[in-house]
Amino acid sequence: MTLPNGWEMVVGLEVHSELKTATKMFCGCANSFGSEPNTNVCPVCLGLPGSLPVLNQMAVELAMAIGVALHCTIAPSTFHRKNYFYPDMPKDFQISQYDLPINSRGYLDLPDGTQVSVERAHLEEDTGKSTHLGGSGRIHGADHSLVDYNRSGVPLVEIVSGPDIRSSAQARAYASELRGILIATGASDGRMEEGSMRIDANVSVRKAGAPFGTRCEIKNLNSLRSLQRAIDYEALRQTEVLDEGGTIRQETRHWDENRGETSTMRTKEEAEDYRYFREPDLVELDPDQAWQDRVRAALPPMPAARRARLEGLVSDLSDAQRDAIGTVVELDLDHFVIAASEAKADVSVALARSANEIAAGIEHVDKLSVENFVTTVAMEQKGELSATQAKKVLGVLLESGGDPGAIAKSLGFEQLGEGALGELVATCIEENPSEWARYREGDEKLSQFFIGLIMKLTKGQANGKAVIAELQRRK
Amino acid sequence: MSSPLSRDEVAKVAKLARLRITDAELEQFTEQLGQILEHANDMTSLNLAEVEPTGHPFGLINVMREDEVRPSLDRDAVLSQAPDAFEGRFGVPRIMGEAP
């Protein structure tokens, strides 16, 4: 979207990512989504008096992995108490990192070649979850909220970008690439719908080259699509207010996905006073170089490197194939394409089948072995299966596993082996001598005539390329 | 002696801490907190240029634990201590504003 009247949007994102640890940040309660309410709680995460936090080493390690992946500086850091009152936070303060975060000053390269700076990526703990009861007819009416503290104390990394983003599409690309990195590092499962990755967007507008305008923070962005829509809505709203001579108040706004608009949540007329002070129960965190080096060495390839590797396998890469590679890397299907390439099978076919057919059946991907995938691609390449048939075979493999040859046979695709196809082609030639003569004299269009006949005979199951090969062979 | 702390500042701190205090208490705490600040100010008369900031008395760093699950509390026992509970959750007065 382009803003009217020479306005430019300025966007910075704050991404909260829950870390995939076994336990919470400061206690040994399980960090698991979807447990029965209040079953993973103890004196520490319930904020009971006298309890003491002890830092989870794995949370630190995952935060460092994120820092390394985002090219941050890892530095000695401390923990602070951020004091405020809200029922989902039983201690009445959140332990977070304040002036000295573990990771600072990094950046993220986007697939389109732009770069977004990362100001910091710090550790903090998550809050509990409250459910607001509405309506009537329940024992507890609208005057109560219910709180589950299973999430209280789950480790989080908050990644704060610089105000470098200039379009909603770029914001989405940043969030998407960051999500890929969080998943690749093993730090997060990146599930926005479960809230394990949450995004707040700071949006302001200005005339090109002018100082930054007043920003609004948008919350409740539960998907990449919401993120993009909300930023466009908010930037346009601000330009309309300003064009009519109004002013933007610094405030927090709530995105309503159904209505497609943002609305005021609370005004930040004076900065919140969180009375930050050092958490006296936690000591300084100062990962030594050896530990940092171990984390760096253990870091698997990031999405950008993986895309580059796959792109190197395809000659004359098209835009569609570039997109397909993005999908393959996002869904962690690289090994299918790489195995096909190593087996000298057609990489373009392997890429298309991975990005489409495997992606469509991604929930069953465990049933599809790399060997069976490569075999199916090879069968398609050899003309033993048409593209349509290969897709069906993959569908069955994903649904219930099995042997590609046997599946092809059970689906009645067997007669399309080279021999059977050859016989069909021979019959068609015999029955249509004049068309065959014209084809032999160089009228290539007639190949379509023969393909049409074969398709009719095989109910669309034949492979067009294989038919042409048979015709050429008999010329 | 003028207090290093004003009544308004003490009232603000009390409000942030959700403490309801009377005018007499406000007077009393302004004076008492002022004395504590006075005492802290004594430090500024010392030359501490050569002294490293101390975050912890023993200089400990990197105190951590392994990422191993330990038993949590029994839910019924936990909720039995709560003023109000419903469907396995703590019941609290309805929250009007959003969390910061």
CSV table of N, CA, C and O in Angstrom, one decimal, chain A residues 54-120:
chain,number,residue,atom,x,y,z
A,54,VAL,N,15.6,-19.1,40.4
A,54,VAL,CA,16.9,-19.6,39.9
A,54,VAL,C,16.8,-19.7,38.4
A,54,VAL,O,16.0,-20.3,37.9
A,55,LEU,N,17.8,-19.0,37.7
A,55,LEU,CA,17.7,-18.9,36.3
A,55,LEU,C,18.0,-20.2,35.6
A,55,LEU,O,18.8,-21.0,35.9
A,56,ASN,N,17.1,-20.5,34.5
A,56,ASN,CA,17.2,-21.7,33.7
A,56,ASN,C,18.3,-21.5,32.7
A,56,ASN,O,18.3,-20.6,31.8
A,57,GLN,N,19.3,-22.4,32.7
A,57,GLN,CA,20.5,-22.3,31.8
A,57,GLN,C,20.1,-22.5,30.4
A,57,GLN,O,20.6,-21.8,29.5
A,58,MET,N,19.1,-23.3,30.1
A,58,MET,CA,18.6,-23.5,28.7
A,58,MET,C,18.0,-22.3,28.1
A,58,MET,O,18.2,-22.0,27.0
A,59,ALA,N,17.3,-21.5,29.0
A,59,ALA,CA,16.7,-20.3,28.5
A,59,ALA,C,17.8,-19.3,28.1
A,59,ALA,O,17.6,-18.6,27.0
A,60,VAL,N,18.8,-19.3,28.8
A,60,VAL,CA,20.0,-18.4,28.5
A,60,VAL,C,20.6,-18.8,27.2
A,60,VAL,O,20.9,-18.0,26.3
A,61,GLU,N,20.8,-20.1,27.1
A,61,GLU,CA,21.4,-20.7,25.9
A,61,GLU,C,20.6,-20.4,24.6
A,61,GLU,O,21.1,-20.0,23.5
A,62,LEU,N,19.2,-20.6,24.7
A,62,LEU,CA,18.4,-20.3,23.5
A,62,LEU,C,18.4,-18.8,23.2
A,62,LEU,O,18.4,-18.4,22.0
A,63,ALA,N,18.4,-18.0,24.2
A,63,ALA,CA,18.5,-16.5,24.0
A,63,ALA,C,19.8,-16.2,23.3
A,63,ALA,O,19.8,-15.3,22.4
A,64,MET,N,20.8,-16.8,23.7
A,64,MET,CA,22.1,-16.6,23.0
A,64,MET,C,22.1,-17.0,21.6
A,64,MET,O,22.6,-16.4,20.7
A,65,ALA,N,21.4,-18.2,21.3
A,65,ALA,CA,21.3,-18.7,20.0
A,65,ALA,C,20.6,-17.7,19.1
A,65,ALA,O,21.0,-17.4,17.9
A,66,ILE,N,19.5,-17.1,19.6
A,66,ILE,CA,18.8,-16.1,18.9
A,66,ILE,C,19.7,-14.9,18.6
A,66,ILE,O,19.7,-14.3,17.5
A,67,GLY,N,20.4,-14.5,19.7
A,67,GLY,CA,21.3,-13.3,19.5
A,67,GLY,C,22.4,-13.6,18.4
A,67,GLY,O,22.6,-12.7,17.6
A,68,VAL,N,23.0,-14.8,18.4
A,68,VAL,CA,24.0,-15.1,17.4
A,68,VAL,C,23.3,-15.0,16.0
A,68,VAL,O,23.9,-14.5,15.1
A,69,ALA,N,22.1,-15.7,15.9
A,69,ALA,CA,21.5,-15.7,14.6
A,69,ALA,C,21.1,-14.3,14.1
A,69,ALA,O,21.0,-14.1,12.9
A,70,LEU,N,20.9,-13.4,15.0
A,70,LEU,CA,20.6,-12.0,14.6
A,70,LEU,C,21.8,-11.1,14.6
A,70,LEU,O,21.6,-9.9,14.6
A,71,HIS,N,23.0,-11.7,14.7
A,71,HIS,CA,24.2,-10.9,14.6
A,71,HIS,C,24.4,-9.9,15.7
A,71,HIS,O,24.9,-8.8,15.6
A,72,CYS,N,23.8,-10.2,16.9
A,72,CYS,CA,23.9,-9.3,18.0
A,72,CYS,C,25.2,-9.5,18.8
A,72,CYS,O,25.9,-10.4,18.7
A,73,THR,N,25.5,-8.5,19.6
A,73,THR,CA,26.6,-8.6,20.6
A,73,THR,C,26.0,-9.2,21.8
A,73,THR,O,25.0,-8.7,22.4
A,74,ILE,N,26.7,-10.2,22.3
A,74,ILE,CA,26.3,-10.8,23.6
A,74,ILE,C,27.1,-10.2,24.7
A,74,ILE,O,28.3,-10.2,24.6
A,75,ALA,N,26.5,-9.6,25.7
A,75,ALA,CA,27.2,-8.9,26.7
A,75,ALA,C,26.8,-9.2,28.1
A,75,ALA,O,25.7,-9.8,28.3
A,76,PRO,N,27.5,-8.9,29.1
A,76,PRO,CA,27.1,-9.1,30.5
A,76,PRO,C,25.8,-8.4,30.7
A,76,PRO,O,25.6,-7.3,30.3
A,77,SER,N,24.9,-9.1,31.4
A,77,SER,CA,23.5,-8.5,31.5
A,77,SER,C,23.0,-8.7,32.9
A,77,SER,O,23.5,-9.5,33.7
A,78,THR,N,22.0,-8.0,33.3
A,78,THR,CA,21.3,-8.0,34.6
A,78,THR,C,19.8,-8.1,34.5
A,78,THR,O,19.3,-7.9,33.4
A,79,PHE,N,19.2,-8.5,35.6
A,79,PHE,CA,17.7,-8.6,35.6
A,79,PHE,C,17.2,-7.5,36.5
A,79,PHE,O,17.8,-7.1,37.5
A,80,HIS,N,16.0,-7.0,36.1
A,80,HIS,CA,15.3,-5.9,36.8
A,80,HIS,C,13.9,-6.4,37.1
A,80,HIS,O,13.4,-7.3,36.5
A,81,ARG,N,13.3,-5.7,38.1
A,81,ARG,CA,11.9,-5.9,38.4
A,81,ARG,C,11.2,-4.8,37.7
A,81,ARG,O,11.5,-3.6,37.9
A,82,LYS,N,10.2,-5.1,36.9
A,82,LYS,CA,9.3,-4.1,36.3
A,82,LYS,C,8.0,-4.2,37.1
A,82,LYS,O,7.3,-5.2,37.1
A,83,ASN,N,7.7,-3.2,37.9
A,83,ASN,CA,6.6,-3.2,38.9
A,83,ASN,C,5.3,-2.7,38.3
A,83,ASN,O,5.3,-1.5,37.9
A,84,TYR,N,4.3,-3.5,38.3
A,84,TYR,CA,3.0,-3.0,38.1
A,84,TYR,C,2.0,-4.0,38.6
A,84,TYR,O,2.4,-5.2,38.9
A,85,PHE,N,0.7,-3.6,38.7
A,85,PHE,CA,-0.3,-4.5,39.3
A,85,PHE,C,-1.2,-5.0,38.2
A,85,PHE,O,-1.9,-4.2,37.5
A,86,TYR,N,-1.3,-6.3,38.1
A,86,TYR,CA,-2.2,-6.9,37.2
A,86,TYR,C,-2.4,-8.4,37.6
A,86,TYR,O,-1.4,-9.0,37.9
A,87,PRO,N,-3.6,-8.9,37.6
A,87,PRO,CA,-3.9,-10.2,38.3
A,87,PRO,C,-3.1,-11.3,37.6
A,87,PRO,O,-2.9,-12.4,38.3
A,88,ASP,N,-2.7,-11.2,36.3
A,88,ASP,CA,-2.1,-12.3,35.7
A,88,ASP,C,-0.6,-12.4,36.1
A,88,ASP,O,0.2,-13.2,35.6
A,89,MET,N,-0.2,-11.4,36.9
A,89,MET,CA,1.2,-11.4,37.4
A,89,MET,C,1.3,-11.4,38.9
A,89,MET,O,1.3,-10.4,39.5
A,90,PRO,N,1.3,-12.6,39.5
A,90,PRO,CA,1.1,-12.7,41.0
A,90,PRO,C,2.2,-12.0,41.8
A,90,PRO,O,1.9,-11.6,42.9
A,91,LYS,N,3.4,-11.9,41.3
A,91,LYS,CA,4.4,-11.2,42.1
A,91,LYS,C,4.2,-9.7,42.2
A,91,LYS,O,4.8,-9.0,43.0
A,92,ASP,N,3.4,-9.2,41.3
A,92,ASP,CA,3.2,-7.7,41.1
A,92,ASP,C,4.5,-7.1,40.6
A,92,ASP,O,4.7,-5.9,40.6
A,93,PHE,N,5.4,-7.9,40.0
A,93,PHE,CA,6.4,-7.4,39.2
A,93,PHE,C,6.8,-8.5,38.2
A,93,PHE,O,6.6,-9.7,38.5
A,94,GLN,N,7.3,-8.0,37.1
A,94,GLN,CA,7.8,-9.0,36.0
A,94,GLN,C,9.3,-8.9,36.1
A,94,GLN,O,9.9,-7.8,36.0
A,95,ILE,N,10.0,-10.0,36.1
A,95,ILE,CA,11.4,-10.0,36.0
A,95,ILE,C,11.8,-9.9,34.5
A,95,ILE,O,11.4,-10.7,33.6
A,96,SER,N,12.6,-8.9,34.2
A,96,SER,CA,12.9,-8.6,32.8
A,96,SER,C,14.3,-8.0,32.7
A,96,SER,O,14.9,-7.8,33.8
A,97,GLN,N,14.9,-7.8,31.6
A,97,GLN,CA,16.1,-7.2,31.4
A,97,GLN,C,15.9,-5.8,31.0
A,97,GLN,O,15.0,-5.5,30.2
A,98,TYR,N,16.6,-4.8,31.6
A,98,TYR,CA,16.3,-3.4,31.4
A,98,TYR,C,17.5,-2.7,30.7
A,98,TYR,O,17.5,-2.7,29.4
A,99,ASP,N,18.4,-2.1,31.4
A,99,ASP,CA,19.4,-1.3,30.7
A,99,ASP,C,20.5,-2.2,30.2
A,99,ASP,O,21.3,-1.7,29.3
A,100,LEU,N,20.7,-3.4,30.7
A,100,LEU,CA,21.7,-4.3,30.2
A,100,LEU,C,21.1,-5.6,29.7
A,100,LEU,O,21.1,-6.6,30.4
A,101,PRO,N,20.7,-5.6,28.4
A,101,PRO,CA,20.1,-6.8,27.8
A,101,PRO,C,21.2,-7.8,27.4
A,101,PRO,O,22.3,-7.4,27.2
A,102,ILE,N,20.9,-9.1,27.3
A,102,ILE,CA,21.9,-10.1,27.0
A,102,ILE,C,22.3,-9.9,25.5
A,102,ILE,O,23.5,-10.0,25.2
A,103,ASN,N,21.4,-9.5,24.6
A,103,ASN,CA,21.8,-9.3,23.2
A,103,ASN,C,21.4,-7.9,22.8
A,103,ASN,O,20.3,-7.4,23.0
A,104,SER,N,22.4,-7.3,22.1
A,104,SER,CA,22.0,-5.9,21.6
A,104,SER,C,22.7,-5.7,20.2
A,104,SER,O,23.6,-6.4,19.8
A,105,ARG,N,22.2,-4.7,19.5
A,105,ARG,CA,22.8,-4.2,18.3
A,105,ARG,C,23.0,-5.3,17.2
A,105,ARG,O,24.2,-5.5,16.9
A,106,GLY,N,22.0,-5.9,16.7
A,106,GLY,CA,22.1,-6.9,15.7
A,106,GLY,C,21.3,-6.4,14.4
A,106,GLY,O,21.0,-5.2,14.3
A,107,TYR,N,21.1,-7.3,13.5
A,107,TYR,CA,20.3,-7.0,12.3
A,107,TYR,C,19.8,-8.2,11.7
A,107,TYR,O,20.2,-9.3,12.0
A,108,LEU,N,18.8,-8.0,10.8
A,108,LEU,CA,18.2,-9.1,10.1
A,108,LEU,C,18.1,-8.8,8.7
A,108,LEU,O,17.5,-7.7,8.3
A,109,ASP,N,18.7,-9.6,7.8
A,109,ASP,CA,18.6,-9.5,6.4
A,109,ASP,C,17.3,-10.1,5.9
A,109,ASP,O,17.0,-11.2,6.2
A,110,LEU,N,16.5,-9.3,5.0
A,110,LEU,CA,15.3,-9.9,4.5
A,110,LEU,C,15.5,-10.4,3.1
A,110,LEU,O,16.5,-10.0,2.4
A,111,PRO,N,14.7,-11.4,2.6
A,111,PRO,CA,14.9,-11.9,1.3
A,111,PRO,C,14.9,-10.9,0.2
A,111,PRO,O,15.5,-11.1,-0.8
A,112,ASP,N,14.2,-9.7,0.4
A,112,ASP,CA,14.2,-8.8,-0.7
A,112,ASP,C,15.5,-7.9,-0.7
A,112,ASP,O,15.6,-7.0,-1.5
A,113,GLY,N,16.5,-8.2,0.1
A,113,GLY,CA,17.7,-7.5,0.1
A,113,GLY,C,17.8,-6.4,1.1
A,113,GLY,O,18.9,-5.8,1.3
A,114,THR,N,16.7,-6.0,1.7
A,114,THR,CA,16.7,-4.9,2.7
A,114,THR,C,17.2,-5.5,4.1
A,114,THR,O,17.2,-6.7,4.3
A,115,GLN,N,17.6,-4.6,5.0
A,115,GLN,CA,18.1,-5.0,6.3
A,115,GLN,C,17.3,-4.2,7.3
A,115,GLN,O,17.1,-3.0,7.2
A,116,VAL,N,17.0,-4.9,8.4
A,116,VAL,CA,16.3,-4.2,9.5
A,116,VAL,C,17.2,-4.4,10.8
A,116,VAL,O,17.6,-5.5,11.1
A,117,SER,N,17.4,-3.3,11.5
A,117,SER,CA,18.3,-3.4,12.6
A,117,SER,C,17.5,-4.0,13.8
A,117,SER,O,16.3,-3.8,13.9
A,118,VAL,N,18.2,-4.7,14.7
A,118,VAL,CA,17.7,-5.3,15.9
A,118,VAL,C,18.3,-4.5,17.0
A,118,VAL,O,19.5,-4.6,17.2
A,119,GLU,N,17.5,-3.8,17.8
A,119,GLU,CA,18.1,-3.0,18.9
A,119,GLU,C,18.6,-3.9,20.0
A,119,GLU,O,19.6,-3.7,20.6
A,120,ARG,N,17.7,-4.8,20.4
A,120,ARG,CA,18.0,-5.7,21.5
A,120,ARG,C,17.1,-7.0,21.4
A,120,ARG,O,16.1,-7.0,20.8
